[in-house]
Amino acid sequence: MILEFLSLSPTELLTLAIAGLFAGILAGFLGIGGGTVLVPILVTLGYVSNQAVATSIFSVLITAISGSIQNWRMGFLRVKRVILIGFPAVITAIIGSYLANLLPSSWLLFGFGCLLLLNIYLIKVRQDIIAKKQLDEQLNSTSPQPQKTMNPYLAFMITGSLAGLLAGLFGVGGGVIIVPLQILLLGETIKVSIQTSLGVIIITAASACIGHAIQGNVLWVQGFMLGLGGLVGVQISTRFLPKLPDRIVTLAFRTLLGILSIYMFWRASL
């Protein structure tokens, strides 16, 4: 690993750290993983698609561990809920990592482009769900208990399975899926959904990372630099960016996702 670190130029190391920083800022402010940004950046830097996916998920794992440790120290991490959602994710994340290695690079890039477009829609859905949930909590402050909308164990399985598959296949943590599904299927509160999501991402990312590592796809030094930048980015976003209007930041990010999706479709067509 030391030799691999020394083989990278200072410019490449700095680029990776800045990319991780940018992804961490977005992750901390919008409550989603940075894989949607990191994979296109790694592809642009010349890494093949399965290496970009594998390295991205390793960096997401670093950031998720850091955030979950902080939640655990503050008493906000519900371990049982994390395990219930994370258990099916262990299986589907490994399946996703093997599929990523089997699929042609053009297919994987095209699928990732589709995921970016889906994220544009899901971010809007997630905002609408959160806004409605906040309004309901204000109007019904005397009955804060969440109302389950379906069998909770089935909801845990659906949520974890989808998150794990996305983690293994596309190198994303799955938070953009985990949070809305907890609110929709489990009737959970916003705070608990976000905190649980971060804990589940540890499981999905670790499982997907193991699957990719077995196949030799993970670039450890590059992933570490991305994760290190992400740790700093999360601190910046949680301390400073909340002062900015949510609408402006979200619009900018959705625009970025649109541009990245077009770029990924173009790379897939080459």
Short mmCIF file of C-alpha atoms in Angstrom, two decimals:
data_model
loop_
_atom_site.label_atom_id
_atom_site.label_comp_id
_atom_site.label_asym_id
_atom_site.label_seq_id
_atom_site.Cartn_x
_atom_site.Cartn_y
_atom_site.Cartn_z
CA MET A 1 0.00 0.00 0.00
CA ILE A 2 2.92 2.35 0.76
CA LEU A 3 4.39 1.65 -2.67
CA GLU A 4 1.01 2.35 -4.26
CA PHE A 5 0.83 5.65 -2.37
CA LEU A 6 4.29 6.64 -3.57
CA SER A 7 3.39 5.74 -7.15
CA LEU A 8 0.72 8.45 -7.25
CA SER A 9 1.71 11.97 -8.17
CA PRO A 10 1.05 14.85 -5.73
CA THR A 11 -1.41 16.26 -8.27
CA GLU A 12 -3.41 13.03 -8.34
CA LEU A 13 -3.44 12.77 -4.55
CA LEU A 14 -4.62 16.38 -4.26
CA THR A 15 -7.30 15.81 -6.91
CA LEU A 16 -8.62 12.77 -5.05
CA ALA A 17 -8.68 14.65 -1.74
CA ILE A 18 -10.55 17.58 -3.30
CA ALA A 19 -13.04 15.20 -4.94
CA GLY A 20 -13.67 13.55 -1.58
CA LEU A 21 -14.03 16.97 0.04
CA PHE A 22 -16.65 18.00 -2.50
CA ALA A 23 -18.56 14.74 -2.10
CA GLY A 24 -18.40 15.03 1.69
CA ILE A 25 -19.82 18.55 1.59
CA LEU A 26 -22.76 17.38 -0.50
CA ALA A 27 -23.24 14.30 1.68
CA GLY A 28 -23.32 16.30 4.90
CA PHE A 29 -25.62 19.00 3.58
CA LEU A 30 -28.10 16.88 1.63
CA GLY A 31 -27.89 13.72 3.75
CA ILE A 32 -26.88 11.43 0.87
CA GLY A 33 -23.77 9.45 0.06
CA GLY A 34 -21.01 10.85 -2.11
CA GLY A 35 -20.83 7.94 -4.54
CA THR A 36 -23.01 9.69 -7.11
CA VAL A 37 -20.25 12.27 -7.49
CA LEU A 38 -17.18 10.14 -6.84
CA VAL A 39 -17.79 7.48 -9.50
CA PRO A 40 -17.95 9.97 -12.41
CA ILE A 41 -14.86 11.75 -11.06
CA LEU A 42 -12.88 8.50 -10.89
CA VAL A 43 -14.00 7.56 -14.40
CA THR A 44 -12.84 10.98 -15.61
CA LEU A 45 -9.47 10.40 -13.96
CA GLY A 46 -9.04 7.31 -16.13
CA TYR A 47 -10.07 4.47 -13.82
CA VAL A 48 -12.17 1.67 -15.30
CA SER A 49 -15.80 1.48 -14.22
CA ASN A 50 -15.57 -1.46 -11.79
CA GLN A 51 -12.52 0.11 -10.08
CA ALA A 52 -14.35 3.44 -9.82
CA VAL A 53 -17.38 1.74 -8.25
CA ALA A 54 -15.28 -0.31 -5.82
CA THR A 55 -13.04 2.57 -4.75
CA SER A 56 -16.02 4.88 -4.31
CA ILE A 57 -17.77 2.47 -1.97
CA PHE A 58 -14.60 2.15 0.14
CA SER A 59 -14.45 5.91 0.62
CA VAL A 60 -18.18 5.99 1.46
CA LEU A 61 -17.49 3.36 4.12
CA ILE A 62 -14.90 5.61 5.79
CA THR A 63 -17.27 8.57 5.93
CA ALA A 64 -20.21 6.48 7.18
CA ILE A 65 -18.15 4.97 10.00
CA SER A 66 -17.06 8.40 11.17
CA GLY A 67 -20.61 9.78 11.17
CA SER A 68 -22.09 6.74 12.88
CA ILE A 69 -19.48 6.83 15.65
CA GLN A 70 -20.54 10.39 16.35
CA ASN A 71 -24.23 9.35 16.39
CA TRP A 72 -23.40 6.46 18.72
CA ARG A 73 -21.56 8.74 21.13
CA MET A 74 -24.58 11.04 21.23
CA GLY A 75 -26.94 8.11 21.82
CA PHE A 76 -28.75 8.47 18.50
CA LEU A 77 -27.78 5.19 16.83
CA ARG A 78 -30.43 2.45 17.02
CA VAL A 79 -28.34 -0.66 16.55
CA LYS A 80 -31.27 -3.09 16.28
CA ARG A 81 -32.91 -1.10 13.48
CA VAL A 82 -29.59 -0.80 11.65
CA ILE A 83 -29.09 -4.57 11.82
CA LEU A 84 -32.64 -5.34 10.63
CA ILE A 85 -32.21 -3.16 7.55
CA GLY A 86 -28.56 -4.04 7.03
CA PHE A 87 -28.95 -7.84 7.17
CA PRO A 88 -30.57 -8.26 3.70
CA ALA A 89 -28.19 -5.62 2.37
CA VAL A 90 -25.21 -7.86 3.12
CA ILE A 91 -26.43 -10.41 0.58
CA THR A 92 -27.61 -8.01 -2.12
CA ALA A 93 -24.46 -5.85 -1.86
CA ILE A 94 -22.26 -8.85 -2.62
CA ILE A 95 -24.58 -9.81 -5.50
CA GLY A 96 -24.32 -6.25 -6.82
CA SER A 97 -20.52 -6.28 -6.61
CA TYR A 98 -20.35 -9.48 -8.68
CA LEU A 99 -22.81 -8.12 -11.23
CA ALA A 100 -20.67 -4.99 -11.54
CA ASN A 101 -17.70 -7.16 -12.40
CA LEU A 102 -19.65 -9.18 -14.97
CA LEU A 103 -21.37 -6.36 -16.81
CA PRO A 104 -19.61 -4.66 -19.71
CA SER A 105 -18.17 -1.27 -18.81
CA SER A 106 -20.56 0.52 -21.20
CA TRP A 107 -23.57 -1.10 -19.54
CA LEU A 108 -22.36 -0.17 -16.08
CA LEU A 109 -21.74 3.43 -17.07
CA PHE A 110 -25.14 3.64 -18.77
CA GLY A 111 -26.82 2.19 -15.68
CA PHE A 112 -25.02 4.67 -13.48
CA GLY A 113 -26.21 7.49 -15.72
CA CYS A 114 -29.77 6.24 -15.25
CA LEU A 115 -29.19 6.15 -11.49
CA LEU A 116 -28.06 9.77 -11.56
CA LEU A 117 -31.27 10.75 -13.34
CA LEU A 118 -33.27 8.73 -10.83
CA ASN A 119 -31.48 10.55 -8.00
CA ILE A 120 -32.67 13.89 -9.39
CA TYR A 121 -36.23 12.67 -8.96
CA LEU A 122 -35.60 10.92 -5.64
CA ILE A 123 -34.07 14.03 -4.07
CA LYS A 124 -37.26 15.92 -4.90
CA VAL A 125 -39.39 13.07 -3.55
CA ARG A 126 -37.29 12.94 -0.40
CA GLN A 127 -37.66 16.69 0.14
CA ASP A 128 -41.43 16.47 -0.31
CA ILE A 129 -41.64 13.56 2.13
CA ILE A 130 -39.54 15.39 4.73
CA ALA A 131 -41.56 18.59 4.35
CA LYS A 132 -44.83 16.71 4.75
CA LYS A 133 -43.44 14.79 7.72
CA GLN A 134 -42.34 18.00 9.43
CA LEU A 135 -45.78 19.52 8.89
CA ASP A 136 -47.52 16.43 10.26
CA GLU A 137 -45.27 16.43 13.32
CA GLN A 138 -46.08 20.08 13.97
CA LEU A 139 -49.81 19.51 13.59
CA ASN A 140 -49.79 16.31 15.64
CA SER A 141 -47.21 17.14 18.29
CA THR A 142 -49.24 15.33 20.94
CA SER A 143 -48.90 11.98 19.14
CA PRO A 144 -45.28 11.73 17.94
CA GLN A 145 -45.27 7.96 17.53
CA PRO A 146 -44.68 6.94 13.89
CA GLN A 147 -47.47 5.13 12.09
CA LYS A 148 -46.39 1.98 10.29
CA THR A 149 -47.77 1.70 6.77
CA MET A 150 -46.87 -1.96 6.17
CA ASN A 151 -45.36 -4.97 7.90
CA PRO A 152 -42.13 -3.56 9.41
CA TYR A 153 -40.04 -6.67 8.75
CA LEU A 154 -41.05 -6.66 5.08
CA ALA A 155 -40.22 -2.95 4.94
CA PHE A 156 -36.81 -3.61 6.52
CA MET A 157 -36.11 -6.30 3.92
CA ILE A 158 -37.18 -4.14 0.94
CA THR A 159 -35.21 -1.12 2.15
CA GLY A 160 -32.04 -3.05 2.94
CA SER A 161 -32.13 -5.16 -0.21
CA LEU A 162 -32.42 -2.16 -2.55
CA ALA A 163 -29.73 -0.21 -0.68
CA GLY A 164 -27.32 -3.15 -0.77
CA LEU A 165 -27.85 -3.79 -4.47
CA LEU A 166 -27.15 -0.14 -5.31
CA ALA A 167 -24.06 -0.15 -3.12
CA GLY A 168 -22.54 -3.18 -4.79
CA LEU A 169 -23.56 -2.36 -8.34
CA PHE A 170 -22.91 1.38 -8.51
CA GLY A 171 -20.66 2.25 -5.56
CA VAL A 172 -23.19 4.45 -3.76
CA GLY A 173 -24.07 4.18 -0.08
CA GLY A 174 -27.80 3.92 -0.72
CA GLY A 175 -28.83 6.74 1.62
CA VAL A 176 -30.95 8.39 -1.06
CA ILE A 177 -33.04 5.19 -1.06
CA ILE A 178 -32.86 4.25 2.63
CA VAL A 179 -34.18 7.54 4.04
CA PRO A 180 -37.32 7.89 1.86
CA LEU A 181 -38.23 4.20 2.21
CA GLN A 182 -38.02 4.34 6.00
CA ILE A 183 -40.35 7.33 6.01
CA LEU A 184 -42.71 5.83 3.42
CA LEU A 185 -42.79 2.18 4.48
CA LEU A 186 -42.11 2.43 8.21
CA GLY A 187 -43.63 5.84 8.92
CA GLU A 188 -40.39 6.76 10.69
CA THR A 189 -39.36 10.25 11.78
CA ILE A 190 -36.84 12.22 9.75
CA LYS A 191 -34.08 12.28 12.36
CA VAL A 192 -34.25 8.54 13.05
CA SER A 193 -34.34 7.77 9.31
CA ILE A 194 -31.18 9.76 8.58
CA GLN A 195 -29.30 8.41 11.61
CA THR A 196 -30.31 4.84 10.79
CA SER A 197 -29.41 5.35 7.14
CA LEU A 198 -25.84 6.27 8.03
CA GLY A 199 -25.49 3.15 10.15
CA VAL A 200 -26.91 0.91 7.43
CA ILE A 201 -24.51 2.43 4.90
CA ILE A 202 -21.65 0.98 6.98
CA ILE A 203 -23.10 -2.50 6.42
CA THR A 204 -23.93 -2.03 2.74
CA ALA A 205 -20.61 -0.37 1.98
CA ALA A 206 -18.58 -2.93 3.95
CA SER A 207 -20.33 -5.85 2.26
CA ALA A 208 -19.94 -4.36 -1.21
CA CYS A 209 -16.33 -3.46 -0.47
CA ILE A 210 -15.54 -7.03 0.56
CA GLY A 211 -17.14 -8.34 -2.63
CA HIS A 212 -15.10 -5.96 -4.77
CA ALA A 213 -11.91 -6.56 -2.76
CA ILE A 214 -12.13 -10.30 -3.40
CA GLN A 215 -12.13 -9.53 -7.11
CA GLY A 216 -9.25 -7.06 -6.74
CA ASN A 217 -11.24 -4.00 -7.79
CA VAL A 218 -10.61 -1.73 -4.79
CA LEU A 219 -7.86 0.88 -5.09
CA TRP A 220 -7.10 1.32 -1.41
CA VAL A 221 -4.92 4.43 -1.49
CA GLN A 222 -7.25 6.31 -3.83
CA GLY A 223 -10.24 5.30 -1.71
CA PHE A 224 -8.49 6.41 1.47
CA MET A 225 -7.71 9.84 0.00
CA LEU A 226 -11.31 10.24 -1.12
CA GLY A 227 -12.54 9.17 2.31
CA LEU A 228 -10.15 11.54 4.07
CA GLY A 229 -11.41 14.43 1.98
CA GLY A 230 -14.97 13.32 2.69
CA LEU A 231 -14.40 13.46 6.46
CA VAL A 232 -13.31 17.09 6.17
CA GLY A 233 -16.15 17.90 3.80
CA VAL A 234 -18.78 16.57 6.19
CA GLN A 235 -17.42 18.80 8.95
CA ILE A 236 -17.55 21.85 6.68
CA SER A 237 -21.09 21.20 5.49
CA THR A 238 -22.52 20.54 8.94
CA ARG A 239 -21.01 23.72 10.35
CA PHE A 240 -21.29 26.28 7.56
CA LEU A 241 -23.52 25.27 4.66
CA PRO A 242 -26.83 25.17 6.61
CA LYS A 243 -26.67 28.97 6.50
CA LEU A 244 -27.28 28.80 2.74
CA PRO A 245 -30.82 28.46 1.32
CA ASP A 246 -31.69 24.78 0.86
CA ARG A 247 -33.47 25.48 -2.42
CA ILE A 248 -30.39 26.99 -4.07
CA VAL A 249 -28.01 24.25 -2.96
CA THR A 250 -30.42 21.48 -3.94
CA LEU A 251 -31.07 23.06 -7.35
CA ALA A 252 -27.31 23.28 -7.94
CA PHE A 253 -26.83 19.65 -6.97
CA ARG A 254 -29.68 18.40 -9.16
CA THR A 255 -28.21 20.39 -12.05
CA LEU A 256 -24.85 18.75 -11.37
CA LEU A 257 -26.45 15.30 -11.40
CA GLY A 258 -28.05 16.10 -14.75
CA ILE A 259 -24.70 17.14 -16.24
CA LEU A 260 -22.96 14.08 -14.80
CA SER A 261 -25.65 11.76 -16.18
CA ILE A 262 -25.17 13.19 -19.68
CA TYR A 263 -21.42 12.74 -19.28
CA MET A 264 -21.82 9.11 -18.17
CA PHE A 265 -24.12 8.36 -21.12
CA TRP A 266 -21.49 9.85 -23.44
CA ARG A 267 -18.73 7.73 -21.86
CA ALA A 268 -20.93 4.65 -22.18
CA SER A 269 -21.36 5.30 -25.90
CA LEU A 270 -17.61 5.41 -26.58
#
